[in-house]
Tab-separated table of C-alpha atoms in Angstrom:
chain	number	residue	atom	x	y	z
P	28	UNK	CA	-24.099	-19.732	20.907
P	29	UNK	CA	-22.604	-23.031	20.324
P	30	UNK	CA	-20.699	-21.516	17.583
P	31	UNK	CA	-19.194	-18.406	20.157
P	32	UNK	CA	-18.136	-21.569	22.680
P	33	UNK	CA	-16.559	-23.453	19.758
P	34	UNK	CA	-14.387	-20.326	18.792
P	35	UNK	CA	-13.772	-19.149	22.029
P	36	UNK	CA	-12.255	-22.920	22.935
P	37	UNK	CA	-10.794	-23.713	19.518
P	38	UNK	CA	-8.866	-19.978	20.066
P	39	UNK	CA	-7.589	-21.314	23.287
P	40	UNK	CA	-6.038	-24.886	22.079
P	41	UNK	CA	-4.833	-23.056	18.778
P	42	UNK	CA	-2.655	-20.356	20.646
P	43	UNK	CA	-1.642	-23.128	23.393
P	44	UNK	CA	-0.374	-25.467	21.188
P	45	UNK	CA	1.192	-22.886	18.781
P	46	UNK	CA	2.636	-21.551	21.644
P	47	UNK	CA	4.048	-24.817	23.167
P	48	UNK	CA	5.107	-25.853	19.745
P	49	UNK	CA	7.268	-22.993	19.010
P	50	UNK	CA	8.904	-22.503	22.053
P	51	UNK	CA	10.026	-26.616	22.514
P	52	UNK	CA	11.353	-26.099	18.608
P	53	UNK	CA	13.283	-22.554	19.092
P	54	UNK	CA	15.281	-24.228	22.009
P	55	UNK	CA	17.089	-26.137	18.984
P	56	UNK	CA	16.201	-23.892	15.788
P	57	UNK	CA	18.105	-20.629	17.109
P	58	UNK	CA	20.473	-20.836	14.053
P	59	UNK	CA	17.061	-20.509	11.739
P	60	UNK	CA	15.957	-17.398	13.170
P	61	UNK	CA	18.558	-15.726	15.487
P	62	UNK	CA	21.588	-13.641	14.330
P	63	UNK	CA	23.260	-11.901	11.248
P	64	UNK	CA	24.365	-15.399	9.415
P	65	UNK	CA	20.946	-17.059	10.310
P	66	UNK	CA	19.331	-19.274	7.576
P	67	UNK	CA	16.043	-17.970	7.304
P	68	UNK	CA	17.179	-14.096	7.201
P	69	UNK	CA	13.744	-13.095	5.464
P	70	UNK	CA	12.402	-13.420	8.703
P	71	UNK	CA	12.391	-11.216	11.927
P	72	UNK	CA	16.117	-11.863	13.978
P	73	UNK	CA	15.277	-12.129	17.072
P	74	UNK	CA	18.368	-11.279	18.328
P	75	UNK	CA	17.430	-7.775	17.329
P	76	UNK	CA	15.940	-6.229	20.191
P	77	UNK	CA	13.553	-4.087	17.924
P	78	UNK	CA	12.521	-7.229	15.670
P	79	UNK	CA	12.072	-9.140	18.632
P	80	UNK	CA	9.952	-6.786	20.655
P	81	UNK	CA	7.685	-6.344	17.337
P	82	UNK	CA	6.926	-10.202	17.399
P	83	UNK	CA	5.998	-10.137	21.155
P	84	UNK	CA	3.774	-7.446	20.827
P	85	UNK	CA	1.920	-9.166	17.862
P	86	UNK	CA	2.509	-12.568	18.430
P	87	UNK	CA	-0.479	-13.191	20.489
P	88	UNK	CA	-3.138	-10.711	18.590
P	89	UNK	CA	-1.993	-12.827	15.604
P	90	UNK	CA	-2.551	-16.361	17.330
P	91	UNK	CA	-5.821	-15.173	18.450
P	92	UNK	CA	-7.123	-13.722	14.914
P	93	UNK	CA	-5.320	-17.352	13.453
P	94	UNK	CA	-7.677	-19.124	15.957
P	95	UNK	CA	-10.789	-17.339	15.416
P	96	UNK	CA	-10.479	-17.789	11.447
P	97	UNK	CA	-9.380	-21.257	11.710
P	98	UNK	CA	-12.691	-21.986	13.866
P	99	UNK	CA	-14.895	-20.728	11.320
P	100	UNK	CA	-14.146	-22.999	8.842
P	101	UNK	CA	-15.283	-25.789	11.093
P	102	UNK	CA	-18.718	-24.264	11.617
P	103	UNK	CA	-20.182	-26.013	8.622
P	104	UNK	CA	-18.761	-29.452	9.405
P	105	UNK	CA	-19.406	-29.295	13.216
P	106	UNK	CA	-22.253	-31.282	12.799
P	107	UNK	CA	-20.669	-34.137	11.394
P	108	UNK	CA	-17.471	-33.883	12.994
P	109	UNK	CA	-19.019	-34.470	16.162
P	110	UNK	CA	-20.655	-37.623	15.309
P	111	UNK	CA	-16.810	-38.785	14.519
P	112	UNK	CA	-14.806	-41.330	17.219
P	113	UNK	CA	-12.534	-39.319	18.665
P	114	UNK	CA	-9.622	-41.135	16.525
P	115	UNK	CA	-11.416	-39.955	12.982
P	116	UNK	CA	-12.237	-36.329	14.575
P	117	UNK	CA	-8.010	-35.991	15.387
P	118	UNK	CA	-6.644	-37.606	11.968
P	119	UNK	CA	-8.991	-34.888	10.360
P	120	UNK	CA	-8.085	-31.738	12.556
P	121	UNK	CA	-4.540	-32.719	12.706
P	122	UNK	CA	-4.745	-33.465	8.464
P	123	UNK	CA	-6.097	-29.858	8.426
P	124	UNK	CA	-3.726	-28.548	10.544
P	125	UNK	CA	-0.493	-30.071	9.428
P	126	UNK	CA	-1.363	-30.666	5.485
P	127	UNK	CA	-3.852	-27.748	4.874
P	128	UNK	CA	-2.060	-25.077	7.294
P	129	UNK	CA	1.408	-26.170	6.821
P	130	UNK	CA	2.657	-28.407	3.666
P	131	UNK	CA	0.074	-27.492	1.367
P	132	UNK	CA	0.252	-23.965	2.145
P	133	UNK	CA	-0.057	-21.662	-1.135
P	134	UNK	CA	2.470	-19.445	0.614
P	135	UNK	CA	6.349	-20.835	0.375
P	136	UNK	CA	8.255	-21.656	2.825
P	137	UNK	CA	11.149	-24.088	2.963
P	138	UNK	CA	9.325	-26.778	4.180
P	139	UNK	CA	6.191	-27.175	2.077
P	140	UNK	CA	5.282	-27.651	-1.273
P	141	UNK	CA	5.463	-24.779	-2.735
P	142	UNK	CA	8.480	-23.587	-0.884
P	143	UNK	CA	10.091	-26.890	-2.864
P	144	UNK	CA	8.938	-24.938	-6.074
P	145	UNK	CA	9.429	-21.191	-5.421
P	146	UNK	CA	12.181	-20.940	-3.127
P	147	UNK	CA	16.482	-20.150	-3.455
P	148	UNK	CA	18.223	-23.490	-2.805
P	149	UNK	CA	20.272	-21.584	-0.005
P	150	UNK	CA	16.620	-21.647	2.090
P	151	UNK	CA	16.316	-25.560	1.184
P	152	UNK	CA	18.634	-27.501	3.766
P	153	UNK	CA	17.432	-30.822	3.750
P	154	UNK	CA	19.603	-31.341	7.328
P	155	UNK	CA	17.417	-28.396	8.535
P	156	UNK	CA	14.058	-29.162	7.705
P	157	UNK	CA	13.113	-31.375	10.812
P	158	UNK	CA	13.702	-28.574	12.835
P	159	UNK	CA	10.667	-26.845	10.821
P	160	UNK	CA	8.240	-30.185	10.932
P	161	UNK	CA	9.066	-30.896	14.745
P	162	UNK	CA	7.063	-27.625	15.058
P	163	UNK	CA	4.359	-28.099	12.719
P	164	UNK	CA	4.139	-31.665	13.795
P	165	UNK	CA	3.931	-31.014	17.709
P	166	UNK	CA	1.444	-28.020	16.693
P	167	UNK	CA	-0.998	-30.476	14.633
P	168	UNK	CA	-0.339	-33.132	17.065
P	169	UNK	CA	-1.533	-30.702	20.308
P	170	UNK	CA	-3.916	-28.459	18.243
P	171	UNK	CA	-5.515	-31.655	17.113
P	172	UNK	CA	-5.862	-34.093	20.091
P	173	UNK	CA	-7.378	-30.573	21.822
P	174	UNK	CA	-9.926	-29.570	18.936
P	175	UNK	CA	-10.705	-33.243	18.614
P	176	UNK	CA	-11.448	-33.438	22.303
P	177	UNK	CA	-13.201	-30.393	21.950
P	178	UNK	CA	-15.823	-31.596	18.901
P	179	UNK	CA	-16.005	-35.024	20.267
C-alpha cells in the first residue's frame, strides 16, 4: 500500500511540475514549437489545430504514465532515500530528473548530449538552448522539491 500511495503522489507532483514548467516555457519559446518556420519542425505544430488537438488529447495520459513509470524506479531505494536529509533527497531527485531524464537521455534532442552528437546542425542553435534548459530546470526543481518532500 505504501508504494501505491507513493506512486499516486509522485504522479501528481510530476504532472504538476511538468505542466507548470512547460506552460511557463511556452510563453517565450513559441518559435521552437509553433508555425511553419518553427525550429523544431520534427515536433507537432501547436498552431495547427489538428496537431494541437492531438497534443491536448494525449498530454495528460502521457504524463500520468510517465509519472507512474518514474515512481516505480524509486521503489527499491525508498528505504535509503527516506533516511536522507531534505537537501540530499532534493539533490538526488533533481539529479535524476535533470540529468538522467533529460541531459543524459539516450533519445537525441537539441539540448542533450545525444542530440549534440546525432542531430543536424540546423536544430542545434546555441542561442535557443536556454529555452529548453529553462523548462527542464524548472521541472526538475519543482519535481525535485515535491518528491524530496514526499520521500523525507
